[in-house]
One Martini backbone bead per residue (centre of mass of N, CA, C, O) as a GRO file, in nm:
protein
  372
    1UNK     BB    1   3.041  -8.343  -1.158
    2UNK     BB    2   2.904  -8.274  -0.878
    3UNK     BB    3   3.200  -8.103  -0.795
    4UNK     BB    4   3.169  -7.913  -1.025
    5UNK     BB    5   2.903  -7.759  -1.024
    6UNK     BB    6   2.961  -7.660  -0.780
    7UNK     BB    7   3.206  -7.504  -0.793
    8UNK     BB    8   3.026  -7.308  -1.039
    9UNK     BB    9   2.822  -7.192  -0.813
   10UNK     BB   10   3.075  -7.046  -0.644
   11UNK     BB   11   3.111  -6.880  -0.843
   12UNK     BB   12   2.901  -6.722  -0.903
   13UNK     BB   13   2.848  -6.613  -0.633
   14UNK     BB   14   3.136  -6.438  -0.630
   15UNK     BB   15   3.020  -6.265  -0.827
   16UNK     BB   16   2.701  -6.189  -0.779
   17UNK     BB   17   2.753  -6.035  -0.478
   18UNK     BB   18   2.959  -5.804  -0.623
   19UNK     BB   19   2.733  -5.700  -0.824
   20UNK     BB   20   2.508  -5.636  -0.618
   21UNK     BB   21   2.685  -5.427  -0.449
   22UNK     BB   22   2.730  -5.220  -0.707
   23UNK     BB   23   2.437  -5.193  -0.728
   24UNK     BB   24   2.337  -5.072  -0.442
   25UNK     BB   25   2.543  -4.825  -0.485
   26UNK     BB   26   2.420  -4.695  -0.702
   27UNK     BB   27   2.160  -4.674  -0.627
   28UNK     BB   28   2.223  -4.502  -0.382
   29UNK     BB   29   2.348  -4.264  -0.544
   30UNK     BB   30   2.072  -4.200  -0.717
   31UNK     BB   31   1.950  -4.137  -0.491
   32UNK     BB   32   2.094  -3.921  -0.344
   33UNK     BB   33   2.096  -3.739  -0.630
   34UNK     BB   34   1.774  -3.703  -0.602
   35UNK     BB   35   1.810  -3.540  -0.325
   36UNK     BB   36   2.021  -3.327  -0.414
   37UNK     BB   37   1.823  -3.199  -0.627
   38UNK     BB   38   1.648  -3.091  -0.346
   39UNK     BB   39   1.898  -2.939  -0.251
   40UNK     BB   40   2.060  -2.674  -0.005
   41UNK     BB   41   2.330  -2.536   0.041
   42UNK     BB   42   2.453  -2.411   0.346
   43UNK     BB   43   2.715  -2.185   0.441
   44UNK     BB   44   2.590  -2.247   0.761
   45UNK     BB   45   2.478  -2.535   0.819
   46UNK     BB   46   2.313  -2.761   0.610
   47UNK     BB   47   1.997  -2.867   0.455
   48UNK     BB   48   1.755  -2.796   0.212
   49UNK     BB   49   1.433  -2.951   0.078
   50UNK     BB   50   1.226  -2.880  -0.216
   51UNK     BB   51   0.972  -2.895  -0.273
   52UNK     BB   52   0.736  -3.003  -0.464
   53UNK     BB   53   0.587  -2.693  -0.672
   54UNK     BB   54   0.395  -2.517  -0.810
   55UNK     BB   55   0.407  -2.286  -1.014
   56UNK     BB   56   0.350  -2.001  -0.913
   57UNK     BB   57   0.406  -2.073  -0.585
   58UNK     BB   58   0.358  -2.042  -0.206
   59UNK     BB   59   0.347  -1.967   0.111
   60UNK     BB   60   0.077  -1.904   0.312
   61UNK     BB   61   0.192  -1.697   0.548
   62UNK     BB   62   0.218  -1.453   0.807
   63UNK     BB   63   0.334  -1.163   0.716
   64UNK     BB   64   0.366  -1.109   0.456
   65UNK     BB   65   0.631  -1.073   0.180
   66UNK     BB   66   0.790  -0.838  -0.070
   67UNK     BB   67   1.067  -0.889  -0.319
   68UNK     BB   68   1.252  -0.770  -0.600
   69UNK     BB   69   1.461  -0.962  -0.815
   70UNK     BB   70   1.681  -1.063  -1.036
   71UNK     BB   71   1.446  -1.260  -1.193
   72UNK     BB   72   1.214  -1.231  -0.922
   73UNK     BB   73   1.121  -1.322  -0.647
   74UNK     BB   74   1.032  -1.247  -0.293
   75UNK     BB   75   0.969  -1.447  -0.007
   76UNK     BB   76   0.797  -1.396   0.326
   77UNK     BB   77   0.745  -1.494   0.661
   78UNK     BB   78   0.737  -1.687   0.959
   79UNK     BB   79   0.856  -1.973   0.799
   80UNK     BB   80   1.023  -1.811   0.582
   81UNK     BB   81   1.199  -1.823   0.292
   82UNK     BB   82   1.151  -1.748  -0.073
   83UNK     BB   83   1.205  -1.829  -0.407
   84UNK     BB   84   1.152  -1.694  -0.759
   85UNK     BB   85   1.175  -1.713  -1.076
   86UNK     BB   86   1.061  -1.577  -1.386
   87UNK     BB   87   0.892  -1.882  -1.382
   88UNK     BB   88   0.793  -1.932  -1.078
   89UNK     BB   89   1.014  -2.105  -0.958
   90UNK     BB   90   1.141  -2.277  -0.688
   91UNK     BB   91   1.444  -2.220  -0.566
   92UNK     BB   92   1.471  -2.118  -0.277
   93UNK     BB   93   1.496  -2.245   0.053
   94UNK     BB   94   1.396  -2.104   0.432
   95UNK     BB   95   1.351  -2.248   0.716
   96UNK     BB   96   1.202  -2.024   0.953
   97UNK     BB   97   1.110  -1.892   1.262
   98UNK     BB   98   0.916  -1.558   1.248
   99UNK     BB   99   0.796  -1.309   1.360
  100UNK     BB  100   0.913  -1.022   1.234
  101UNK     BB  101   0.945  -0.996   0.926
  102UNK     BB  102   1.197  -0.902   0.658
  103UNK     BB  103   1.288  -0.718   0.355
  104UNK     BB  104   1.600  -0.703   0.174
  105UNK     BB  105   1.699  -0.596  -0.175
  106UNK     BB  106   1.921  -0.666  -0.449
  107UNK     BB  107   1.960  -0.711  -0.733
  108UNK     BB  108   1.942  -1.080  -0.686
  109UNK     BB  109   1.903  -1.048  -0.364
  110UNK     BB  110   1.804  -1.156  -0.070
  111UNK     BB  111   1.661  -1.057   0.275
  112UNK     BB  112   1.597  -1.225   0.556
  113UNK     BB  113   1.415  -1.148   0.862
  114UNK     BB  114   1.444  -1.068   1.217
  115UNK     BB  115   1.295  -0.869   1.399
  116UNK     BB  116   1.406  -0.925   1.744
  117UNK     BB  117   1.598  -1.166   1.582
  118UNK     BB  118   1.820  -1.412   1.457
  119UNK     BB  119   1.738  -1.428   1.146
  120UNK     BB  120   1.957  -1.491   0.834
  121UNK     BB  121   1.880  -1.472   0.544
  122UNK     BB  122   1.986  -1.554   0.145
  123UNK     BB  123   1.877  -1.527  -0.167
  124UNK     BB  124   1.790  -1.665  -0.515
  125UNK     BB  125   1.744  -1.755  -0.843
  126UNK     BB  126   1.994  -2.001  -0.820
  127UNK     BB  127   1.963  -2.167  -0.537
  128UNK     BB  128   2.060  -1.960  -0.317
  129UNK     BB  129   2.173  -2.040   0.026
  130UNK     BB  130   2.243  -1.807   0.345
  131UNK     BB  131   2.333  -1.807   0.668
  132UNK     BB  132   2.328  -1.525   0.922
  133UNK     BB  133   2.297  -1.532   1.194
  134UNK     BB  134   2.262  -1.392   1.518
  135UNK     BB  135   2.327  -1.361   1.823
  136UNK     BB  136   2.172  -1.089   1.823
  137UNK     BB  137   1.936  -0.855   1.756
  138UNK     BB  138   1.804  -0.743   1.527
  139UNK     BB  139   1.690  -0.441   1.339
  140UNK     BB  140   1.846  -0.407   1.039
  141UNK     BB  141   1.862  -0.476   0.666
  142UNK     BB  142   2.102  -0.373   0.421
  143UNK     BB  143   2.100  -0.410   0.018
  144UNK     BB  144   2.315  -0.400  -0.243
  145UNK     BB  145   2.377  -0.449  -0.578
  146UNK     BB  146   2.686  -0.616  -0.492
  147UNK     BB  147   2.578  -0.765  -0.206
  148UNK     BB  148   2.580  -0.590   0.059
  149UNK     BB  149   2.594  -0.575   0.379
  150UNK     BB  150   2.391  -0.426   0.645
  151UNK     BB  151   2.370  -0.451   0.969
  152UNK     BB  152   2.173  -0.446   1.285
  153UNK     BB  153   2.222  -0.474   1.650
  154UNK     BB  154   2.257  -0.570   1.907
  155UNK     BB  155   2.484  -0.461   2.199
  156UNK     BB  156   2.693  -0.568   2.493
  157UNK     BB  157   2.739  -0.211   2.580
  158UNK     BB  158   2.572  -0.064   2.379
  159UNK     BB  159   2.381   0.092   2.093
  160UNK     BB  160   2.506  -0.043   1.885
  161UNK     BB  161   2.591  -0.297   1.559
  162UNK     BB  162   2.786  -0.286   1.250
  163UNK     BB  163   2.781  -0.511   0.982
  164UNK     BB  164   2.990  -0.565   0.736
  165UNK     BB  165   2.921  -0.759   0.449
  166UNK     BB  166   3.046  -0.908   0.166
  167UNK     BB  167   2.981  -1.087  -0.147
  168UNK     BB  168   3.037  -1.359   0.040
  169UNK     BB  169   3.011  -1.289   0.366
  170UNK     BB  170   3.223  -1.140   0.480
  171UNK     BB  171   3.328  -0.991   0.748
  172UNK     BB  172   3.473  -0.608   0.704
  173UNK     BB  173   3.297  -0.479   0.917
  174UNK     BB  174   3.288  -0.290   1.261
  175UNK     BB  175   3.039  -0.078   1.457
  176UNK     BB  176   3.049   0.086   1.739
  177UNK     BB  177   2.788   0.220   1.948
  178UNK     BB  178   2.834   0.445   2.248
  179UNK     BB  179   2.575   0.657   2.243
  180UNK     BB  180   2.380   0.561   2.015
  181UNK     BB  181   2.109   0.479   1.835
  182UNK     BB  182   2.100   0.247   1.583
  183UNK     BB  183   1.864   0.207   1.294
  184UNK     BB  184   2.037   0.208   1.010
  185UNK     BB  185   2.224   0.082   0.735
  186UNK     BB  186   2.471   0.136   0.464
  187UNK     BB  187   2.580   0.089   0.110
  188UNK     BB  188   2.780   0.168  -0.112
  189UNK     BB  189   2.794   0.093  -0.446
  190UNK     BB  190   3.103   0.087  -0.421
  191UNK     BB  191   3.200  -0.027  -0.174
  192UNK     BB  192   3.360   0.234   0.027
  193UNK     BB  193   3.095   0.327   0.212
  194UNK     BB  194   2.953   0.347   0.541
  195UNK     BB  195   2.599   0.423   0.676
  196UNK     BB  196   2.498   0.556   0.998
  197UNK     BB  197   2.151   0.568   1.175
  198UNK     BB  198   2.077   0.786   1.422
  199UNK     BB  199   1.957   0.848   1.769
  200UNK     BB  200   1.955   1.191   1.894
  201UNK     BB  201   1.889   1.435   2.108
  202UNK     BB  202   1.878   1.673   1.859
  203UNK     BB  203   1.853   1.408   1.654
  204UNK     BB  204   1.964   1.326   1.343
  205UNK     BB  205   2.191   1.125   1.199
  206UNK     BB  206   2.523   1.050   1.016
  207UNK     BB  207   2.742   0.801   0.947
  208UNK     BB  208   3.052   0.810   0.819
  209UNK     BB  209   3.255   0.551   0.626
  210UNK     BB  210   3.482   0.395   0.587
  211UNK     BB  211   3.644   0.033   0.479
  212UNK     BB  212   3.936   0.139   0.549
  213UNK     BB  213   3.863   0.290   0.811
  214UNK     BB  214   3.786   0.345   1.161
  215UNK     BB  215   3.752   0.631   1.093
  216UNK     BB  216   3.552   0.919   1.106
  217UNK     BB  217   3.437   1.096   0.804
  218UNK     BB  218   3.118   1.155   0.842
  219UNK     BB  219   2.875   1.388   0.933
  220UNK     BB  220   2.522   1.414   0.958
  221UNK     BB  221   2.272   1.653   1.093
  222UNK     BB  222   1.928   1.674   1.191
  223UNK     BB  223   1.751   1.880   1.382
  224UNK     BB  224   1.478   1.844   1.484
  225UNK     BB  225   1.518   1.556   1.314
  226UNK     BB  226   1.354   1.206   1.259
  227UNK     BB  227   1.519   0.978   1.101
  228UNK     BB  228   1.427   0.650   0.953
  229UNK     BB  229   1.614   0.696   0.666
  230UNK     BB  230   1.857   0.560   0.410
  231UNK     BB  231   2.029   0.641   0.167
  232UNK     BB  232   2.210   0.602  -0.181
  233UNK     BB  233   2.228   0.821  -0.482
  234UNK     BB  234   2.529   0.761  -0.458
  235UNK     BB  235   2.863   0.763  -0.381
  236UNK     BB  236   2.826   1.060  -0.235
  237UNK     BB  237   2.464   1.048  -0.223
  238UNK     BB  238   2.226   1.146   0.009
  239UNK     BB  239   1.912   1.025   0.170
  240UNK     BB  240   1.655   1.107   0.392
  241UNK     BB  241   1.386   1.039   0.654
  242UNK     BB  242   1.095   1.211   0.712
  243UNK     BB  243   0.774   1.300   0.780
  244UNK     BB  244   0.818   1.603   0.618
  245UNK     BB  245   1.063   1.465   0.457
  246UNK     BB  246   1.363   1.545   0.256
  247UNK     BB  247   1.759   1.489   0.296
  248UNK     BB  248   2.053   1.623   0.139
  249UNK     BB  249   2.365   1.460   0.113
  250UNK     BB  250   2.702   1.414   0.169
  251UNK     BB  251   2.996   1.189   0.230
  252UNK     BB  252   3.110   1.482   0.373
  253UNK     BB  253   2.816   1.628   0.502
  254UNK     BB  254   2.704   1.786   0.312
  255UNK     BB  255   2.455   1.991   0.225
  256UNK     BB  256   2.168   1.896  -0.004
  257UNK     BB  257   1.901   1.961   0.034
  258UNK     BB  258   1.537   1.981   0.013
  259UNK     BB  259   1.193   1.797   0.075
  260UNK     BB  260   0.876   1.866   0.100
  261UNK     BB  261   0.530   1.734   0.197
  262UNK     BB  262   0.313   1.966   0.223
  263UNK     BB  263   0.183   1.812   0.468
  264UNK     BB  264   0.163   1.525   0.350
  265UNK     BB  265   0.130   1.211   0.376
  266UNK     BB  266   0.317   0.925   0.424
  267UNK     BB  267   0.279   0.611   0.231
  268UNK     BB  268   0.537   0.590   0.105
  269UNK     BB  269   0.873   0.424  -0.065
  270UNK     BB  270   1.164   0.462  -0.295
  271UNK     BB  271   1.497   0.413  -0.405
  272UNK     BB  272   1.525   0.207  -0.661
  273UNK     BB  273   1.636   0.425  -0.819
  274UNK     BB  274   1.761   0.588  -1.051
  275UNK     BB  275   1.870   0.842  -0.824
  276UNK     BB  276   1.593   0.844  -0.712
  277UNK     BB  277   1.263   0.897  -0.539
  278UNK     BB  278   0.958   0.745  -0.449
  279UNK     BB  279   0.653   0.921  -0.342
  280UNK     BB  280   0.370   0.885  -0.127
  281UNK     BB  281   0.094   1.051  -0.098
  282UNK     BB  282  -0.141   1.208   0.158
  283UNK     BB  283  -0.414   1.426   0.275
  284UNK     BB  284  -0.439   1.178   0.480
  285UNK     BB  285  -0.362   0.978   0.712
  286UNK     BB  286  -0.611   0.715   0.623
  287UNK     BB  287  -0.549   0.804   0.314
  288UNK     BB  288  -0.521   0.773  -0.069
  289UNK     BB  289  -0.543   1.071  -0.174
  290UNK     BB  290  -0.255   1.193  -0.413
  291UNK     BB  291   0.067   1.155  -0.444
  292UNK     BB  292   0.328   1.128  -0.683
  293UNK     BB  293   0.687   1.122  -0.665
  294UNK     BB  294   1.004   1.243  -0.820
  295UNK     BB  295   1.309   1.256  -0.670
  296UNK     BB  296   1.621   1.410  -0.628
  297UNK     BB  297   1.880   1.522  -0.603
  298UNK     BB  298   1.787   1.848  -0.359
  299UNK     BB  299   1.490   1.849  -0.471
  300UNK     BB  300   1.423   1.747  -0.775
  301UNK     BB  301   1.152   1.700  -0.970
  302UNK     BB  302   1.073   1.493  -1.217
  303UNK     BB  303   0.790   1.406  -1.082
  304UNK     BB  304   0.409   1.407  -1.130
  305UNK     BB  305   0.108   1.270  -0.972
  306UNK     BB  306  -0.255   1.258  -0.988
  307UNK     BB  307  -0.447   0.964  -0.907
  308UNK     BB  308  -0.759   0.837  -0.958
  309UNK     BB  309  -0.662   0.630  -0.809
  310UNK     BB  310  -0.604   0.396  -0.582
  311UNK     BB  311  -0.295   0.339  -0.424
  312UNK     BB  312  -0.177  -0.006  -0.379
  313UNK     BB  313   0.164  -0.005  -0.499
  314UNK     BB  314   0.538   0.028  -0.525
  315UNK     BB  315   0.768   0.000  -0.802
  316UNK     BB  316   1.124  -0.003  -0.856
  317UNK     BB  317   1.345   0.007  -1.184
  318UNK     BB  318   1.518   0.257  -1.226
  319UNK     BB  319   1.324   0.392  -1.474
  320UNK     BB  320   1.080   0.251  -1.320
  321UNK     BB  321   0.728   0.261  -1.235
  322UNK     BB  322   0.504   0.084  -1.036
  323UNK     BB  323   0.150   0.064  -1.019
  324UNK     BB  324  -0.118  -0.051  -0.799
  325UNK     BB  325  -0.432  -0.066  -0.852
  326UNK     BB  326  -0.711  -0.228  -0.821
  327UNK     BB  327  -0.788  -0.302  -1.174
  328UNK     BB  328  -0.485  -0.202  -1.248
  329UNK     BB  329  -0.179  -0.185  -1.384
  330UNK     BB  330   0.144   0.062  -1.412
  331UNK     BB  331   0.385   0.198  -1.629
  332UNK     BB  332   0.629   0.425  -1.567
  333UNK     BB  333   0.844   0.705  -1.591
  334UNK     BB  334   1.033   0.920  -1.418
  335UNK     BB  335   0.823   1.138  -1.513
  336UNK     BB  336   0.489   1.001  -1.488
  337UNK     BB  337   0.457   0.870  -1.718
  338UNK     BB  338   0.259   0.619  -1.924
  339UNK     BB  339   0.321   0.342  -2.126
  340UNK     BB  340   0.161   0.111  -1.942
  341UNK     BB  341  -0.119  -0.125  -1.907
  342UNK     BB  342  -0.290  -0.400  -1.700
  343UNK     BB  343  -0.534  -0.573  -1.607
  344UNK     BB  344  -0.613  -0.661  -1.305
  345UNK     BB  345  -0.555  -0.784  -0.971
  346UNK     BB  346  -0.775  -0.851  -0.770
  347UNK     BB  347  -0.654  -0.924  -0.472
  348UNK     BB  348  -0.400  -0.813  -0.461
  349UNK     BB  349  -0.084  -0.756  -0.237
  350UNK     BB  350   0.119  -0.728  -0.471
  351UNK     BB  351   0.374  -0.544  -0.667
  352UNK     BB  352   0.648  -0.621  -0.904
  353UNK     BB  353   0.977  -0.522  -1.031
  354UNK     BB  354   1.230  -0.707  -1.180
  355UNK     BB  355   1.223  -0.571  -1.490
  356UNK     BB  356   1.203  -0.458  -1.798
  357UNK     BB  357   0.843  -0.502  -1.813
  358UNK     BB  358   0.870  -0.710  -1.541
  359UNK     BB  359   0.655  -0.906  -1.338
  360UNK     BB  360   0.451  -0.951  -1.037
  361UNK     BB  361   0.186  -1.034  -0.885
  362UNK     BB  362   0.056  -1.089  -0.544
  363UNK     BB  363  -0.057  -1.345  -0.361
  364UNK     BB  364  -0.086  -1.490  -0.109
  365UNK     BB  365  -0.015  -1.821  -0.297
  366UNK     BB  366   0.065  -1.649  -0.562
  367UNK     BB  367   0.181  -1.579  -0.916
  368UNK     BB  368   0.173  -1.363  -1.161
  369UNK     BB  369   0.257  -1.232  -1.504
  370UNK     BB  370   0.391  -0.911  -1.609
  371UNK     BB  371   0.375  -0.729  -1.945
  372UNK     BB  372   0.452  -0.406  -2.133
   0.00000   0.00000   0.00000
């Protein structure tokens, strides 16, 4: 009996410790799905984890900035990039360490980047992080509603190089300037043409390429005029900005008229309406009392208006525009009629239109959901 006893407890651990080994490993498993349940795969090398966070709340780094995504906000500062969707949720997240963060959006993404470092992050509120870090210095980036970035940074030997990026992230397309200096590049809507913006002797130029040929397709020069931004307001149609107004061309460089600001200072613009720019104005050059408008392409104003409060700043997304004054917040229709506003917002640093009647407040570290 005493031998058979044993036996059975040989038996017994020969079960046991096989039994246990695959809780330890389930276990193990376990564990790993919980811990990648806050990891974000990073398409260029490593992965990081999202610490629970609660909603409506972000990193408050100095150098703040935000940007709207549909469906969400990017914010920027020195320690990197933050997503967060509709609900508050911060679903991407890029820690990077950036002297002079800068961001640019569209469409769903986000891109992060340091003006003068090599870091450029990309996110979106479906918890995706891309990180496409650059060799050499950036100077900026700009991204289409279909995901195509323009990069520019500096390379040595020349005066700038622009590389753009395909909504993969696959570099598809990079242009050498040998003789100007680049600041920034964009991509048309339709993703078959990009523009990139230098400074020459004579002034500002635009030069236009396919992104199907090596040769240069177009270029547009606009004399004694130092353009500093440019953007697509159509496929084949485009506005550039200068101290004193905006320039319209065609991307066969063909001039298509301007717009003056009348003397006033530029405070503020924006592209992202559907076709137009949106200029904030002001009659003194550290004052904040002017007008408000919106340009058509040609320079045919579609709207304009006197706000009786300092504007404080403004987000468009196609045909609405939302204008954050110091006690609220307000959202008008591209001919600057106002359809709705909601009070409060003392202290917010920033306020974006994500969708259509729908906002954020932004505050230092956290932000306000607003409805209209």
């Amino acid at each position: 009996m005493g031998r058979k006893r044993k036996q059975e407890q040989r038996n017994k651990r020969r079960i046991f410790w096989p039994l246990a080994a695959l809780v330890a490993v389930l276990v193990c498993m376990g564990a790993l799905l919980v811990y990648r349940s806050g990891v974000l795969d990073l398409a260029h090398g490593g992965s990081e984890i999202i610490s629970k966070v609660e909603p409506f709340t972000y990193e408050n780094g100095t150098q703040q900035m935000f940007a709207p995504v549909k469906g969400g906000v990017a914010v920027a500062n020195t320690t990197g990039l933050q997503v967060l969707d509709k609900n508050g949720v911060t679903m991407a997240r890029s820690i990077v360490s950036m002297k002079s963060p800068a961001l640019a959006s569209a469409g769903d993404r986000a891109a992060a980047y340091d003006v003068g470092g090599t870091a450029l992050r990309v996110g979106d509120p479906r918890g995706n992080v891309t990180v496409l870090d650059q060799s050499d210095a950036i100077i900026s980036v700009t991204m289409n509603a279909a995901g195509y970035l323009a990069v520019v940074t500096e390379e040595t030997g020349y005066k700038g190089l622009v590389t753009v990026y395909n909504e993969e992230f696959d570099p598809v397309y990079r242009w050498h300037s040998g003789t100007n200096y680049v600041l920034r590049a964009c991509v048309s809507p339709d993703c078959q043409s990009m523009a990139a913006l230098t400074l020459e002797e004579s002034g500002g130029a635009v030069h236009v390429f396919s992104l199907s040929s090596e040769e240069e397709y177009a270029v547009f020069s606009a004399p004694g005029v130092l353009l500093f931004d440019c953007a697509f307001l159509g496929n084949d149609r485009l506005c550039g900005v200068h101290d004193g107004g905006l320039v319209f061309f065609t991307a066969a460089g063909v001039d298509g008229g301007s717009w003056s600001f009348g003397g006033q200072f530029l405070n503020g613009y924006s592209f992202d309406g559907d076709g137009f720019v949106t200029a904030v104005l002001s009659q003194y050059q550290t004052g904040s009392v002017g007008s408000v408008v919106t340009v058509g392409y040609g320079g045919s104003v579609t709207g304009q208006m006197t706000p009786q409060d300092a504007v404080q700043s403004v987000s468009v997304r196609d045909k609405q525009v939302l204008i954050r004054y110091g006690e609220y917040t307000a959202v008008y229709s591209q001919s600057l009629e106002e359809t709705d506003r909601v009070p409060g917002g003392q202290g917010a640093k920033d306020a974006v239109l994500f969708d259509r009647n729908k906002g954020f407040l932004l505050y230092s570290g956290y932000c306000e959901p607003v409805t209209f």
